[in-house]
Coordinates of C-alpha atoms and ligand atoms in Angstrom, one line a residue:
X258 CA 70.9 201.4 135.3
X259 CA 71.6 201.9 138.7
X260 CA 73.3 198.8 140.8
X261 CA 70.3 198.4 142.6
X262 CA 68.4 198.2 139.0
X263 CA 70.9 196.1 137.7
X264 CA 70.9 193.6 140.9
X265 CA 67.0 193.6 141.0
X266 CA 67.2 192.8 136.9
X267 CA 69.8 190.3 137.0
X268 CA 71.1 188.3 140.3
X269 CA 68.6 185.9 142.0
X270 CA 67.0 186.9 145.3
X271 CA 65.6 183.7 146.8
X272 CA 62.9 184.3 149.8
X273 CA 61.7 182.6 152.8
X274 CA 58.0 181.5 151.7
X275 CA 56.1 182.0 154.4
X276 CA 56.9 186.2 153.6
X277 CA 54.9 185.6 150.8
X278 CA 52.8 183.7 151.7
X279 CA 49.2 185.5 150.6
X280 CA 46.4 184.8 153.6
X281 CA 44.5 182.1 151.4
X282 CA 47.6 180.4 150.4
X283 CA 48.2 180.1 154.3
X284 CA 44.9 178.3 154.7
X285 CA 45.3 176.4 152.0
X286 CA 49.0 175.0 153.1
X287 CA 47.5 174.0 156.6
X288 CA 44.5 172.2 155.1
X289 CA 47.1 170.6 153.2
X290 CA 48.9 169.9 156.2
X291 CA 46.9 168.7 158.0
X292 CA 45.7 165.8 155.6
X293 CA 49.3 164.9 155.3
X294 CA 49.8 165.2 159.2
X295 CA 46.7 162.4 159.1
X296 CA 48.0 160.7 156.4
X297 CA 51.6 160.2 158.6
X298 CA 49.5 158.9 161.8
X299 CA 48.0 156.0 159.6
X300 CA 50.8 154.7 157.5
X301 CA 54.1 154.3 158.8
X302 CA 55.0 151.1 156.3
X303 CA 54.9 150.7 152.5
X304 CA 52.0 148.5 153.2
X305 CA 50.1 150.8 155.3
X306 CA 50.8 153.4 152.8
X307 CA 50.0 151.2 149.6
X308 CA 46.8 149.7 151.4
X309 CA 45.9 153.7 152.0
X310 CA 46.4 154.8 148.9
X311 CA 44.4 151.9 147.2
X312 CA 41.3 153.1 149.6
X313 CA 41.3 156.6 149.1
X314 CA 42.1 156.0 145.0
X315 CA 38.9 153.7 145.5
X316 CA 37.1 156.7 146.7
X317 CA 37.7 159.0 143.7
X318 CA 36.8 156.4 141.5
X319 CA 39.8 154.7 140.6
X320 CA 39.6 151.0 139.6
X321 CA 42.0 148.5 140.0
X322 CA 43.6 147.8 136.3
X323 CA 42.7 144.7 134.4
X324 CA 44.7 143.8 131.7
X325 CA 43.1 143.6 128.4
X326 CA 40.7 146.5 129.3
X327 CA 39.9 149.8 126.9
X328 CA 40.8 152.7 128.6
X329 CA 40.0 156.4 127.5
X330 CA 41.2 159.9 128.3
X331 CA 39.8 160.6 131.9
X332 CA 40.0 156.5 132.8
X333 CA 41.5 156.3 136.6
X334 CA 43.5 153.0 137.1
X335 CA 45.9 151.7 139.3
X336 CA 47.7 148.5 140.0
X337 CA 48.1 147.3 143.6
X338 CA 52.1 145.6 143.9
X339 CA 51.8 143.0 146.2
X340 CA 50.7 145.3 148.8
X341 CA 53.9 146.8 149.5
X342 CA 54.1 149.4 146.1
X343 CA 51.5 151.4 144.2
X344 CA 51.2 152.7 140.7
X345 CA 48.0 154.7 139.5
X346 CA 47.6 156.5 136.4
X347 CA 45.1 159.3 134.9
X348 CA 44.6 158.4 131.6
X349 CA 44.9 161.6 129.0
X350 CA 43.4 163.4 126.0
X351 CA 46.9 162.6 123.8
X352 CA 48.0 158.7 122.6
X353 CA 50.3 157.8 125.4
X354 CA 53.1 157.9 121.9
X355 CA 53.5 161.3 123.1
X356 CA 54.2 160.5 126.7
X357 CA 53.5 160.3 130.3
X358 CA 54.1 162.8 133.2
X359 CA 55.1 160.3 135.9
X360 CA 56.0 161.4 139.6
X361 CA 58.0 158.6 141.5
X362 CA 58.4 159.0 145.1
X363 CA 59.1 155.8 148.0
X364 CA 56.8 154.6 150.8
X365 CA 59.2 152.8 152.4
X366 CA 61.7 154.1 155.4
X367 CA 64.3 153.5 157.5
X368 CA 63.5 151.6 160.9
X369 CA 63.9 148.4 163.1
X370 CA 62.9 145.1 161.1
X371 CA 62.0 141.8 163.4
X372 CA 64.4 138.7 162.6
X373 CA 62.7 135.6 161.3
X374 CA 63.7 133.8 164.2
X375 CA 63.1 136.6 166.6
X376 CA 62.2 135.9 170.4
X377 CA 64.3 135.1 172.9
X378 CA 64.8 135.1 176.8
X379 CA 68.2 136.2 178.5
X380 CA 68.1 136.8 182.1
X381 CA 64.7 136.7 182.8
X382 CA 63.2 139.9 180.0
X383 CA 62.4 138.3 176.9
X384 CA 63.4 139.8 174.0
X385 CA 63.0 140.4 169.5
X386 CA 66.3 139.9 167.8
X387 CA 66.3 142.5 164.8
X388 CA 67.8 143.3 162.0
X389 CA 67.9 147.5 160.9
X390 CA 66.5 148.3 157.7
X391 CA 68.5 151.4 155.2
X392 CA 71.0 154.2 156.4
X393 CA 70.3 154.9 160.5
X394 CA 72.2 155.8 163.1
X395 CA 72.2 153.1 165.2
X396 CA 72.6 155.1 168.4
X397 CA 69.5 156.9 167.5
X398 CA 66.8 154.3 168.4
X399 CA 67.2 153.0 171.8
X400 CA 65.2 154.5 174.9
X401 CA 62.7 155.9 172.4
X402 CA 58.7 154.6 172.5
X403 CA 58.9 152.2 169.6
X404 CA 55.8 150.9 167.9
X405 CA 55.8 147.4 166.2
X406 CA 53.9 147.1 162.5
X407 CA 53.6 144.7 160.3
X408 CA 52.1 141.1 159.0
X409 CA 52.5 137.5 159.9
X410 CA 51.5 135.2 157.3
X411 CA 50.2 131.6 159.7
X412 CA 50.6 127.7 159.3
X413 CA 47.0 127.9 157.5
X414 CA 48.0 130.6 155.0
X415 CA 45.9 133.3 156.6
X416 CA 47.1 136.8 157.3
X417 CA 47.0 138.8 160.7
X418 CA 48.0 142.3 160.9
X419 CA 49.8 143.2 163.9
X420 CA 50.3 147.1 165.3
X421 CA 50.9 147.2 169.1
X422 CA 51.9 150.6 170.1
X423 CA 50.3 153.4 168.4
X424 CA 46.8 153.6 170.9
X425 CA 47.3 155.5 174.4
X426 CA 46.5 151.9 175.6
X427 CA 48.8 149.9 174.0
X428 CA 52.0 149.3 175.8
X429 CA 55.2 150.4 173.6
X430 CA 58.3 148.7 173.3
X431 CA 61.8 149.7 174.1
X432 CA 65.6 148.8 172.8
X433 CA 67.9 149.8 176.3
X434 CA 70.9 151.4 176.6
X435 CA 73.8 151.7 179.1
X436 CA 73.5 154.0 181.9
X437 CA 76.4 157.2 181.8
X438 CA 77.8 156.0 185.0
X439 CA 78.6 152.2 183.9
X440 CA 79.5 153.7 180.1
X441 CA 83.2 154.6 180.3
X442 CA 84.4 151.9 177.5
X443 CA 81.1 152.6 175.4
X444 CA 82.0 156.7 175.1
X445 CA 85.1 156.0 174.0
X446 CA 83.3 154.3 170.8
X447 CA 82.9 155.6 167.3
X448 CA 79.3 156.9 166.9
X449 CA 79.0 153.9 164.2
X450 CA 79.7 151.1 167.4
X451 CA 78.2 152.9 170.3
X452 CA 75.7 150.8 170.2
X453 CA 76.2 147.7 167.5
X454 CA 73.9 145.8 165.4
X455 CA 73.2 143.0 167.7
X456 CA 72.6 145.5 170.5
X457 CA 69.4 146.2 169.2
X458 CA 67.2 143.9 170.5
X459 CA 63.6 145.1 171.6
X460 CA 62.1 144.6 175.5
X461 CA 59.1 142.3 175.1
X462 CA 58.5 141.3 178.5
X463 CA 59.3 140.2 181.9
X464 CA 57.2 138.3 183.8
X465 CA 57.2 134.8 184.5
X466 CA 54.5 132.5 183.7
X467 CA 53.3 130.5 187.2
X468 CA 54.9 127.0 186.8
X469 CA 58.6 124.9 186.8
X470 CA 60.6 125.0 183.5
X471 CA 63.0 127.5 182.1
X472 CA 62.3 130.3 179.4
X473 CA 58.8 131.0 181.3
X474 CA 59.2 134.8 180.4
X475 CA 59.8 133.8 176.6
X476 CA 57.0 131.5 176.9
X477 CA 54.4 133.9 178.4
X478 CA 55.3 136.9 175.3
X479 CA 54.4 134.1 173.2
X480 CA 51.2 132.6 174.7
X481 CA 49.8 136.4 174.4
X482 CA 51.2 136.7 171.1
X483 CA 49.2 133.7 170.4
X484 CA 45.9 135.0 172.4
X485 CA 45.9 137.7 170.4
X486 CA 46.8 136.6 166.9
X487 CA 46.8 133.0 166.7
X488 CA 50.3 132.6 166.0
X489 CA 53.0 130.1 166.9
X490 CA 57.0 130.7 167.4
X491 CA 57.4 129.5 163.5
X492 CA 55.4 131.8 162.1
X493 CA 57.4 134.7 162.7
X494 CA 59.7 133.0 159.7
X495 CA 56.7 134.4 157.2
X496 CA 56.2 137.4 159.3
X497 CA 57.4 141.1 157.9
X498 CA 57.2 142.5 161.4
X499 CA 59.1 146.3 162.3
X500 CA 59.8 148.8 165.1
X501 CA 59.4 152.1 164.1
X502 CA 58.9 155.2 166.3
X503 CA 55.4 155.2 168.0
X504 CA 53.7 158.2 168.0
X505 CA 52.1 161.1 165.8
X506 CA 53.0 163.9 163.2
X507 CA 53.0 166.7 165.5
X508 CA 53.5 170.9 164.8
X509 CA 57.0 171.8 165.6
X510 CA 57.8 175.1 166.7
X511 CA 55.9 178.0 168.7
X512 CA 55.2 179.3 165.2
X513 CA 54.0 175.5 164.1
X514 CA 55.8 176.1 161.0
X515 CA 57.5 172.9 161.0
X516 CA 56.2 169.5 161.2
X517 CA 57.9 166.4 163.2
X518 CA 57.4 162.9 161.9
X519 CA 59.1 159.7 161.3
X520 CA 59.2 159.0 157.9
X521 CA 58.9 162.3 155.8
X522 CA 61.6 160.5 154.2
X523 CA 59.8 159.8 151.5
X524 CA 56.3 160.1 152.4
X525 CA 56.1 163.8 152.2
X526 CA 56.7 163.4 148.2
X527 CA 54.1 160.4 148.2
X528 CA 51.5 162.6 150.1
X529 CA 52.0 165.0 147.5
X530 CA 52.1 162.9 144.3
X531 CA 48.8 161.2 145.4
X532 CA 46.7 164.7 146.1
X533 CA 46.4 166.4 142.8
X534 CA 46.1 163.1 141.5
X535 CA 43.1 162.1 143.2
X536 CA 41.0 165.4 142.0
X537 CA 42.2 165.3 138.5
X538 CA 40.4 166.4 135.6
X539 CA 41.5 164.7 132.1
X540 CA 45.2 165.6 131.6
X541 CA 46.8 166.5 128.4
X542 CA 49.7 163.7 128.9
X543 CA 48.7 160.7 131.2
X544 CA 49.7 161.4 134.9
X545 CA 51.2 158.4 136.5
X546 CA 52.0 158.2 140.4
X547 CA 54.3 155.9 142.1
X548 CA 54.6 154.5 145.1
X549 CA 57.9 152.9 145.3
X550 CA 59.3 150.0 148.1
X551 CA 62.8 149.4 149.0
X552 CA 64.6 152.8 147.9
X553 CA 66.1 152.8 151.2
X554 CA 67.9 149.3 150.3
X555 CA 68.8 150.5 146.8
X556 CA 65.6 150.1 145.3
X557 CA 66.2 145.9 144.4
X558 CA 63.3 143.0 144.8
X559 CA 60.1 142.7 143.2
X560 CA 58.5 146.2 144.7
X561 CA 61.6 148.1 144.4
X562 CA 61.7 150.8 141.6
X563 CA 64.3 148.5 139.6
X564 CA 61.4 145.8 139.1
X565 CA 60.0 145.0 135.8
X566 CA 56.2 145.9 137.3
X567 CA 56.5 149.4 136.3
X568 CA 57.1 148.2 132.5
X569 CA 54.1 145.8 133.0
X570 CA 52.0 148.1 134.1
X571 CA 52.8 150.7 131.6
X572 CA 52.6 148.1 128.5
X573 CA 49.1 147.6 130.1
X574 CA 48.2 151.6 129.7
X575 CA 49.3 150.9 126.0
X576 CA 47.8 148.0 124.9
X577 CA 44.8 149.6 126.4
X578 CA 45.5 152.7 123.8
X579 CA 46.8 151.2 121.0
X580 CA 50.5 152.9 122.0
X581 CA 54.1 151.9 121.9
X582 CA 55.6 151.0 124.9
X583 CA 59.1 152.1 123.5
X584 CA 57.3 155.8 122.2
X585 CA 55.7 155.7 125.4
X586 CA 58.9 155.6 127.8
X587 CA 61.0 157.6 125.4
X588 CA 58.6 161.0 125.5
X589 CA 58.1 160.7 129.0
X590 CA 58.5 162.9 131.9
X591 CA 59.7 161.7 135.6
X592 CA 59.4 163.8 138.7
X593 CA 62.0 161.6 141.4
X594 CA 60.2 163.2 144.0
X595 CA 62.1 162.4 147.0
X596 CA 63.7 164.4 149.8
X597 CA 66.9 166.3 150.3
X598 CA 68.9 167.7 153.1
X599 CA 67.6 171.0 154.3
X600 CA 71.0 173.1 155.7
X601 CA 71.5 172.6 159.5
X602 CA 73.2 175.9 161.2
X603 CA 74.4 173.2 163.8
X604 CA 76.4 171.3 161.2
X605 CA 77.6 174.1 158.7
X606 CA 80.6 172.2 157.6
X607 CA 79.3 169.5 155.7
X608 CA 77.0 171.4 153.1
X609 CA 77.9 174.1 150.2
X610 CA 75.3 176.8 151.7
X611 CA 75.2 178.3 148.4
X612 CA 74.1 175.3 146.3
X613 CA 72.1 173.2 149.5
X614 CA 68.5 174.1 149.8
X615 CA 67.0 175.8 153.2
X616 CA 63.7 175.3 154.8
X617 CA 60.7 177.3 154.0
X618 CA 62.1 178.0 150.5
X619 CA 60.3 175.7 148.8
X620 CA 60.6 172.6 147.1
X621 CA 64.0 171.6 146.2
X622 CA 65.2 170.6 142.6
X623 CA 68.4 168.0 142.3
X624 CA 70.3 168.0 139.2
X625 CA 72.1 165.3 140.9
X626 CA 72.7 163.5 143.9
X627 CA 75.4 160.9 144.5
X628 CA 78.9 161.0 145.5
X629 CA 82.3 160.9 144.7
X630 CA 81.9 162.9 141.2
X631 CA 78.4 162.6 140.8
X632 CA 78.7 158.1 141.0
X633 CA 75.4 156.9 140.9
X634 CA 73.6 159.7 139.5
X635 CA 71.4 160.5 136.9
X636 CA 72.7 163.9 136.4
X637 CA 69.6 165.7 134.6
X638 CA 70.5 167.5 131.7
X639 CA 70.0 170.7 131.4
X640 CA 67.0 170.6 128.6
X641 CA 65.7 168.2 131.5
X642 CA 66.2 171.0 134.6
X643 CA 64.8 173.8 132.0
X644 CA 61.5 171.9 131.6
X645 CA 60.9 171.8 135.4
X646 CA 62.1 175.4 136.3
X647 CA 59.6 176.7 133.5
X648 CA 57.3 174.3 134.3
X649 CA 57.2 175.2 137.8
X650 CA 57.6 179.1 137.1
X651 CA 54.8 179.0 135.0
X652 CA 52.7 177.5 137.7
X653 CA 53.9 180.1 140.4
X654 CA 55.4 176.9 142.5
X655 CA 58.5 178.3 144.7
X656 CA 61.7 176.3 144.1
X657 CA 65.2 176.5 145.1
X658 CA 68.4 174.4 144.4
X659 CA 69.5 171.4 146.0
X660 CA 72.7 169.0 146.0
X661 CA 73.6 166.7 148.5
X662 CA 76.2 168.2 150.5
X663 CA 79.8 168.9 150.0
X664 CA 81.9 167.8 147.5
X665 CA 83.0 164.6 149.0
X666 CA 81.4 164.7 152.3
X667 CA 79.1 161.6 151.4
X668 CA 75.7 161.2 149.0
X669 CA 72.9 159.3 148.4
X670 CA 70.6 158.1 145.8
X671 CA 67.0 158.0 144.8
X672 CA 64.7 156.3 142.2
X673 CA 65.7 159.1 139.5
X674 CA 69.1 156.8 138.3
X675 CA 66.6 153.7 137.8
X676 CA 63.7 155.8 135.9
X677 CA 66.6 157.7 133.8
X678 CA 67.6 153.9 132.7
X679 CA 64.5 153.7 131.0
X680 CA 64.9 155.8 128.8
X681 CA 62.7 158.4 131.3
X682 CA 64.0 162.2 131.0
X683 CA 64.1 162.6 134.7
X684 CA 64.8 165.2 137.6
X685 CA 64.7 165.0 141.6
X686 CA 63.1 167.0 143.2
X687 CA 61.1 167.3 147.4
X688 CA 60.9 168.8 150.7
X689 CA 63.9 169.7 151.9
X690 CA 64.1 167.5 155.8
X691 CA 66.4 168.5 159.0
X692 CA 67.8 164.9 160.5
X693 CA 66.7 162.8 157.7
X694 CA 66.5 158.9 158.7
X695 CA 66.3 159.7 162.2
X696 CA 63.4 158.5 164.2
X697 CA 61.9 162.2 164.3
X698 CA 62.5 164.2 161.1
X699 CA 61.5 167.8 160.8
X700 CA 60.2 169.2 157.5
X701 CA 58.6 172.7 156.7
X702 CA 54.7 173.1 156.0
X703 CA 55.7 175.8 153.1
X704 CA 58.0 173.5 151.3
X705 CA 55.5 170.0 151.9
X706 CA 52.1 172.5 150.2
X707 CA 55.1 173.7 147.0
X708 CA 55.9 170.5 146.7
X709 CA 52.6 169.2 146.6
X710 CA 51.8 172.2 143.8
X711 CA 55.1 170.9 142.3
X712 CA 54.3 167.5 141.7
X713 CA 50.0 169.1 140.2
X714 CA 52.5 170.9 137.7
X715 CA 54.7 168.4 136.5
X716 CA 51.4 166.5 135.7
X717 CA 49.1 168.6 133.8
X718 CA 52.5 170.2 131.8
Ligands
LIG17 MN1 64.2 159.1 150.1
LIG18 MN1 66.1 157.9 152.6

């Protein structure tokens, strides 16, 4: 053989999807795309994902599981967690004995979160004390438009949903920061203090009401809080109210090859769980999806991947089947589909380029994330890594490899550690994102369709 020969036959020779892209895959990755641009603009929370994904399940005839119901192969369920997680299963031709094909991914992302005892008045601009929510630069979020979501549970017990800040009419809100000319002391800050914790406090206001007293400018946010949702100062204590970045998905790039968004992280993997599972025939194993809350906080609390829901709602699938719970868990499958790092040429230092996976090349497999010596990982074996390269071979889905950075230089985790610890043969595995946890992260449309294709593979193998 020739070197040529023998490279061709024997080294790998990863390429850039999109020059490979045939002209019907194209249009099918920008239908794609633009569903999951859509998707972005209307859920920004784990509830506003969950509450989604409940509709548009409803839609393709999914029904809400009851326990103590038969189920056969072809049976859509899911299970609604407390409005703030989701679980939905496929039910399949083989006893659930043999298995599930489960993708994971989380709804949930970093941003802003409202205090319980939030609103306050300091020199006349009233303001909403707040507390930041998983791994962001701090710096990052003043002087950007800022949107706030959420719920306020009132006195009564009813609900109101707030968003104030996503129509062109709304006003948006805004967390200040000091001018260059006054910030001598501030730049001589570690990024990590440049602007602290308690800094971030959110603009609600400034005028006055008419009248004598003090705190008028505090008292007027809350008289229009009140106009427009009923709700006094205490109720912000049963309130889960949060600034994130107001705004749309939007193209990035004269190309448009890229798409900006906050919140890839991880809805980019839940987008693509949910849409071969909507159009799903009767698989061979039963597909499961998940919609997971609180990975960004280490995946604790009652809609958190580490709850006992997901058993609950699996022992439900059995005793619907006449299956083992125990069989059930130990023959499954898990896709963690979650993000990673996609290599940034503007920080070169802090990734192995040879083992770090690269926009537009597809989704990105994770034998493990982690740090320090792989702490905290679920380090996939590699019976567990073979399954998804064939898997996704066979189903002409382009992958690439992934870790998490240099030896040492930091880590992370996802769901796959908590799904491996039940018993779960599991693999991570998602879009590759440029400035992950930032308010605008950047993600290819070639590796958001492959992932999608990844996640229809893993279910129907
Ligand atoms: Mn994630
Ligand atoms: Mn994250």
């Amino acid at each position: 053989m020739t070197i040529d020969e023998l490279k061709e036959s024997l080294l790998a020779a990863p390429k850039n999807g999109y020059t490979k892209l045939s002209a019907q895959e194209r249009e099918n990755m920008e239908t794609y795309c633009k569903g999951y641009a859509a998707f972005m603009d209307a859920c920004k929370t784990e509830r506003e994902a969950t509450a989604w994904t409940v509709a548009a399940a409803e839609n393709h005839g999914f029904k809400a599981l009851v326990p103590g119901m038969k189920l056969n192969p072809g049976d859509k369920v899911y299970f609604n967690n407390r409005g703030k997680s989701i679980v939905l299963a496929v039910m399949g031709s083989e006893s659930l004995n043999n298995g599930a094909n489960i993708c994971a991914a989380h709804v949930d992302s970093p941003r802003i979160d409202i205090k319980p005892n939030p609103l306050y008045e300091d020199s006349e601009i009233a303001y909403l004390k707040t507390h930041y929510y998983g791994g962001v630069k701090k710096y990052q979020w003043p002087t950007i438009a800022l949107a706030l979501h959420g719920v306020i549970y009132r006195k009564d017990g009813s609900v109101v949903t707030v968003t104030i800040g996503e129509d062109d009419s709304d006003p948006i809100l805004v967390i200040s920061d000091l001018l260059p000319h006054l910030a001598a002391d501030q730049m001589q800050k570690t990024a990590s203090q440049v602007i602290a914790g308690e800094q971030l406090n959110v603009i609600m206001g400034s005028e006055p009401l008419e009248g004598e007293g003090s705190d008028l400018v505090k008292l007027h946010i809350m008289k229009l809080l009140n106009e427009k949702y009923g709700i006094i100062e205490s109720d912000f204590l049963s309130a889960e109210l949060t600034l994130v970045p107001a705004g749309k998905c939007r193209e990035v790039g004269l190309d448009r090859s890229l798409l900006g968004a906050y919140g890839h992280d991880d809805r980019v993997c839940a987008y693509a769980e949910i849409v071969p599972l909507l159009t799903m025939g009767t698989p061979k194993h039963t597909a499961v999806c998940i919609l997971a809350d609180k990975e960004e906080i280490g995946s604790v609390g009652i809609s958190g991947m580490q709850s006992y829901y997901f058993e609950t709602f699996m022992q439900d699938l059995c005793d619907a089947t006449g299956a083992s719970l125990n069989r059930c868990l130990e023959n499954s499958f898990c896709l963690s589909a979650d993000v990673s790092n996609a290599f940034d040429p503007n920080f070169p230092e802090t990734c192995d380029k040879r083992n770090n996976s690269q926009l537009n090349y597809g989704v990105a497999i994770c034998k493990y994330t982690g740090s320090r010596g792989k702490g905290g990982a679920s380090d996939a074996s590699a019976e567990a890594m073979g399954h998804v390269r064939t898997t996704l071979d066979n189903a002409n889905v382009t992958w690439q490899i992934a870790t998490l950075g240099k030896v040492d230089q930091g880590g992370g985790g996802t769901v796959a550690a908590y799904m491996a610890n039940r018993n779960i043969v599991t693999v991570d595995a998602g879009v590759p994102v440029l400035c992950m946890h930032a308010p605008m992260e950047i993600v290819s449309k070639y590796d958001c369709y492959m992932t999608m294709k990844a996640c229809e593979a893993i279910y129907l193998a």
